[in-house]
Short mmCIF file of C-alpha atoms in Angstrom, two decimals:
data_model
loop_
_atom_site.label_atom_id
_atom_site.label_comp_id
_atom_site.label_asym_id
_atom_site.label_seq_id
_atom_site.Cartn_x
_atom_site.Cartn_y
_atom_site.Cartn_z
CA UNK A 1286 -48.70 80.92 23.68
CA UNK A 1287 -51.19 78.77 21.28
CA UNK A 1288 -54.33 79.48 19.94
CA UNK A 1289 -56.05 77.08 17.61
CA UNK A 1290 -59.12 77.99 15.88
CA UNK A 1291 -61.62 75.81 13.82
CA UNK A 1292 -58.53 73.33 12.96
CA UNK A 1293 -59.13 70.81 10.54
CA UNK A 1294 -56.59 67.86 9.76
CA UNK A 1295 -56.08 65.03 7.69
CA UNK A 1296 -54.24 61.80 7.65
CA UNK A 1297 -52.87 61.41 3.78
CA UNK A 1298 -55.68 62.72 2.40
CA UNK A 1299 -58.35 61.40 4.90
CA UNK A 1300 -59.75 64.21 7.12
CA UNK A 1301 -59.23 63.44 10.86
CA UNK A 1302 -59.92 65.79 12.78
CA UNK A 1303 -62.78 69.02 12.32
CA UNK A 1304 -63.27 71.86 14.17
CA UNK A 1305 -60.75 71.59 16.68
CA UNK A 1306 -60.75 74.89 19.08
CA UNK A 1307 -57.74 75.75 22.52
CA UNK A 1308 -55.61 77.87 23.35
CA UNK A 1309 -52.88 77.78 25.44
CA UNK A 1310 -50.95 79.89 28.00
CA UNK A 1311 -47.98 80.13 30.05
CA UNK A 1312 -47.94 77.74 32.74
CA UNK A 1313 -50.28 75.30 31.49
CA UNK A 1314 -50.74 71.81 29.88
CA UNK A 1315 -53.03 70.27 27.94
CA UNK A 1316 -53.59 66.47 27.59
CA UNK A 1317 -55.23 65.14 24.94
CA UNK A 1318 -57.28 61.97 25.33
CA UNK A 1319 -58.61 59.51 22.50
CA UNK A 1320 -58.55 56.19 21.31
CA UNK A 1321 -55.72 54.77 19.16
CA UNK A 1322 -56.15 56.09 15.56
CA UNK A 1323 -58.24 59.07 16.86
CA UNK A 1324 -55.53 61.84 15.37
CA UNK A 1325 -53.66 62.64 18.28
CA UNK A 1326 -50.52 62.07 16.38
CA UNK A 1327 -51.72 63.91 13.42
CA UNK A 1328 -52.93 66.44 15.50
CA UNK A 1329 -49.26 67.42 17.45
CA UNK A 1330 -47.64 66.92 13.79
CA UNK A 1331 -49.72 70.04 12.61
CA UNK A 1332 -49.03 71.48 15.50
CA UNK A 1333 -45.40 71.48 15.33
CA UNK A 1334 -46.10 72.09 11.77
CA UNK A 1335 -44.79 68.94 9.99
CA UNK A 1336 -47.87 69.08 8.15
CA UNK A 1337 -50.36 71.78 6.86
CA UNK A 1338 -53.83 72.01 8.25
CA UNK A 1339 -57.10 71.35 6.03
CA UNK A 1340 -58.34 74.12 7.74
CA UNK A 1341 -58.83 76.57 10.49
CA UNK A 1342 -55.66 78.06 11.85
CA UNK A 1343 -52.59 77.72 14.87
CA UNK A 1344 -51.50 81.09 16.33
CA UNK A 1345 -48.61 81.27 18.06
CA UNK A 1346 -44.79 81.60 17.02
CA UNK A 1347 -43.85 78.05 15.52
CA UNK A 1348 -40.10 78.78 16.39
CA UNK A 1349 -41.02 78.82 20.38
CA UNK A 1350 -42.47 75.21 19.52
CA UNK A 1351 -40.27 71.95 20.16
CA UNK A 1352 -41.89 68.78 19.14
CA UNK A 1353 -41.16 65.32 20.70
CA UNK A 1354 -42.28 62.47 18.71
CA UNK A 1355 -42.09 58.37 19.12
CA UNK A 1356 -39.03 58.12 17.58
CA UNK A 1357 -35.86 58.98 19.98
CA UNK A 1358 -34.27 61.02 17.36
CA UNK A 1359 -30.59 60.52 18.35
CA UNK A 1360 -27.21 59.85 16.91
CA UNK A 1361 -26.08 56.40 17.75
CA UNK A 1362 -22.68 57.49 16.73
CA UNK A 1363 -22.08 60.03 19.34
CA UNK A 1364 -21.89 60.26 23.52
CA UNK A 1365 -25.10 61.12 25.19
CA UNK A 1366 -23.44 64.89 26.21
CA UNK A 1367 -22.33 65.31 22.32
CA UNK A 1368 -25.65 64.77 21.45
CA UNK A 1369 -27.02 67.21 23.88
CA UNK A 1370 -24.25 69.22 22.90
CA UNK A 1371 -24.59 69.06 19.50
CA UNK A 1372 -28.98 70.16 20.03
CA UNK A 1373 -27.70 72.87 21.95
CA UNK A 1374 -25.67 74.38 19.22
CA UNK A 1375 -28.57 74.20 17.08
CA UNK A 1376 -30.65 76.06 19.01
CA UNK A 1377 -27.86 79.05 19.98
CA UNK A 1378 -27.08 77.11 23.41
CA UNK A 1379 -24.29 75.87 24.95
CA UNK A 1380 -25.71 74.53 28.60
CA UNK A 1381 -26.38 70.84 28.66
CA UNK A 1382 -25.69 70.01 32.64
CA UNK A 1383 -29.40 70.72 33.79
CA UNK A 1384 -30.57 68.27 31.24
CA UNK A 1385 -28.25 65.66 32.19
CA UNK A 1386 -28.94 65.95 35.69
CA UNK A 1387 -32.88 66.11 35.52
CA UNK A 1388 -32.73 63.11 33.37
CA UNK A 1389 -30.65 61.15 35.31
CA UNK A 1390 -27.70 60.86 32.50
CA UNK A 1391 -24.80 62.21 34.58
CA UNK A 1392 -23.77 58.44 34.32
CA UNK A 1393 -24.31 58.03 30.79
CA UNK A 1394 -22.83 61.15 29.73
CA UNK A 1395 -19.94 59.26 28.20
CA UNK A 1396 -21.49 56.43 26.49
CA UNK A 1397 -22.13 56.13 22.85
CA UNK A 1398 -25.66 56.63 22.21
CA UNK A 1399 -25.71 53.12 19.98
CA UNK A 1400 -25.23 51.09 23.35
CA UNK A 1401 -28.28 52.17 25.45
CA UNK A 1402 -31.31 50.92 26.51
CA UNK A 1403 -34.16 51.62 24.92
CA UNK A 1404 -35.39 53.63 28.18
CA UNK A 1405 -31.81 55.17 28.60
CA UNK A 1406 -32.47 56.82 24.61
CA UNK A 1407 -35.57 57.71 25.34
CA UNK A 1408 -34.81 60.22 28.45
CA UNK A 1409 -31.53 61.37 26.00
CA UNK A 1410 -34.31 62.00 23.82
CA UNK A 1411 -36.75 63.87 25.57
CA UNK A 1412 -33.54 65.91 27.95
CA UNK A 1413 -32.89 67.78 24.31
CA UNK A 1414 -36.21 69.62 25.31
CA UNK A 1415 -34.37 71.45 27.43
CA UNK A 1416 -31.56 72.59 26.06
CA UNK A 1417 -34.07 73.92 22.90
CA UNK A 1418 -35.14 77.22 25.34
CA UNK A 1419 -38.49 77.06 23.67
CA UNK A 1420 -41.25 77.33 25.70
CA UNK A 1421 -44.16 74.95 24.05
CA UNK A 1422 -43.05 71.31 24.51
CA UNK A 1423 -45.36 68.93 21.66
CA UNK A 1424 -45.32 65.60 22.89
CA UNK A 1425 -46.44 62.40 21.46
CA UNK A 1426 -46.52 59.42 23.77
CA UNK A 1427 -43.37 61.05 25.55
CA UNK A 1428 -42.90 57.68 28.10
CA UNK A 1429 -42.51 54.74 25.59
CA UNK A 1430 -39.78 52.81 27.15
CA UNK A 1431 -39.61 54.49 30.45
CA UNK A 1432 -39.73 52.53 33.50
CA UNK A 1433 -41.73 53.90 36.42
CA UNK A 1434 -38.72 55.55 38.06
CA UNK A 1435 -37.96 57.62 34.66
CA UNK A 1436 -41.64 58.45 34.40
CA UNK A 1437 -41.36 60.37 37.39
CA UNK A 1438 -38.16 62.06 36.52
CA UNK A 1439 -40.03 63.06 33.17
CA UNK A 1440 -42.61 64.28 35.04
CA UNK A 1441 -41.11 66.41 37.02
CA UNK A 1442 -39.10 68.06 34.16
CA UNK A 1443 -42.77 69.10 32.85
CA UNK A 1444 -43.68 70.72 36.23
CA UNK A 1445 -40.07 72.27 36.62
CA UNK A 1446 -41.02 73.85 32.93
CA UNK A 1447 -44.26 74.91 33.28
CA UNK A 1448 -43.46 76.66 36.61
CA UNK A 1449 -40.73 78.37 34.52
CA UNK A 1450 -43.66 79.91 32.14
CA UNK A 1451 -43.44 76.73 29.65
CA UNK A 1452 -46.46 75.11 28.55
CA UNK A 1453 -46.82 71.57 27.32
CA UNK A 1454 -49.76 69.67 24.76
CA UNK A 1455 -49.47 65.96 24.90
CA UNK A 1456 -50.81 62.81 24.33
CA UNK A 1457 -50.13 59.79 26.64
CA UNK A 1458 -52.09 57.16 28.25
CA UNK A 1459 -50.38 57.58 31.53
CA UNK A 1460 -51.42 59.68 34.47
CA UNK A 1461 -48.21 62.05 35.08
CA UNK A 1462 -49.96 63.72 38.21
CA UNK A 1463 -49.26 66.64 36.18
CA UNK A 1464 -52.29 69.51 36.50
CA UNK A 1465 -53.59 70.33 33.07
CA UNK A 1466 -56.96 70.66 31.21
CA UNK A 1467 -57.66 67.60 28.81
CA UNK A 1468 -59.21 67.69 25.35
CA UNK A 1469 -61.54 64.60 24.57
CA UNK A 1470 -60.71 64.18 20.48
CA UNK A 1471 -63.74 62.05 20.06
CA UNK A 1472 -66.29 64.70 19.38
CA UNK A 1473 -63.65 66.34 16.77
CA UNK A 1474 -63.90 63.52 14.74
CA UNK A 1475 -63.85 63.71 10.85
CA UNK A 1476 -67.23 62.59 9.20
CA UNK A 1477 -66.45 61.06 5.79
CA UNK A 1478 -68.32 62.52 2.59
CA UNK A 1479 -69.06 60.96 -0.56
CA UNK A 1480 -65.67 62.46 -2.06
CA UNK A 1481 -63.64 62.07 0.85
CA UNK A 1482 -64.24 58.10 0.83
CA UNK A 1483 -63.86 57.95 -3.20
CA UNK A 1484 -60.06 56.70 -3.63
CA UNK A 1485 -60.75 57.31 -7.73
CA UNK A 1486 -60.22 53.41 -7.19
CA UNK A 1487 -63.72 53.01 -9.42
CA UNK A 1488 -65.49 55.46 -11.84
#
């Protein structure tokens, strides 16, 4: 579904990340571990290609790719199901019950999106996964502002995907009980050069 080869990436124009080698196929998930300011963020952005790599290169077909970021992404204007409604059009669907049920928004279906919770926008947020139909959920830090109970329900969305033939890459610092491989970013780390460090601040 993903195959990444030799990736490089950079932050501005700061390398990050070097060398970076996985691939990916149906059914799995792939959890990437670091410290904060390691590139994991960097890292899914080129991924979901927001960003070009410095090198190396991502196989796979970018428009089977949905990307998930920190910010919820929705339109405080409109109901929770017109903003699943609305994603759905976008992506040539129409179906947005599954998503309000495995996110627990049946309830919420009516309310403008401006009066939630923070952890109420953030399952609206991550339910438009599923009404995208693509197979390779990007996920950065997917359970800010989820309580414990909406962890699980997030959780089990993943599993119910991957069993479907979906695969998932993400970053969190929570253990999701979900089975997956994980990727230490440590040893990928960027080592500054000479010209890499020189900001043309001094000649």
């Amino acid at each position: 579904m993903i195959d990444v080869r030799n990736l490089g990436v950079s932050r501005g124009a700061v390398p990050v990340l070097r060398g970076v080698d996985f691939s990916l196929a149906a059914g799995e998930a792939l959890i990437l571990h670091g410290p904060n300011g390691s590139g994991k963020t960097t890292l899914l952005r080129t991924l979901a290609g927001l960003q070009p790599p410095l090198a190396g290169e991502i196989l796979g077909d970018p428009e089977d790719f949905a990307y998930a970021a920190h910010a919820d992404g929705v339109k405080l204007t409109l109901t929770v199901a017109e903003n699943l409604g609305f994603w759905a059009r976008v992506f040539g669907a129409t179906e947005i019950e599954r998503a309000l049920t495995d996110f627990d928004l049946h309830g919420l279906k009516d309310r403008v999106a401006g009066g939630l919770s923070a952890g109420q926008k953030r399952r609206l947020s991550l339910a438009r996964l599923m009404v995208t139909g693509r197979r390779l959920w990007i996920l950065d830090e997917p359970t800010v502002s989820l309580d414990a109970a909406s962890v699980q329900l997030f959780a089990s969305a993943v599993r119910t995907h991957l069993r479907a033939g979906g695969a998932a890459v993400m970053a969190t610092h929570i253990d999701l009980g979900i089975e997956g491989r994980v990727l230490d970013l440590r040893p990928f780390r960027a080592r500054l050069s000479l010209s890499d460090a020189d900001d043309g601040g001094f000649l």
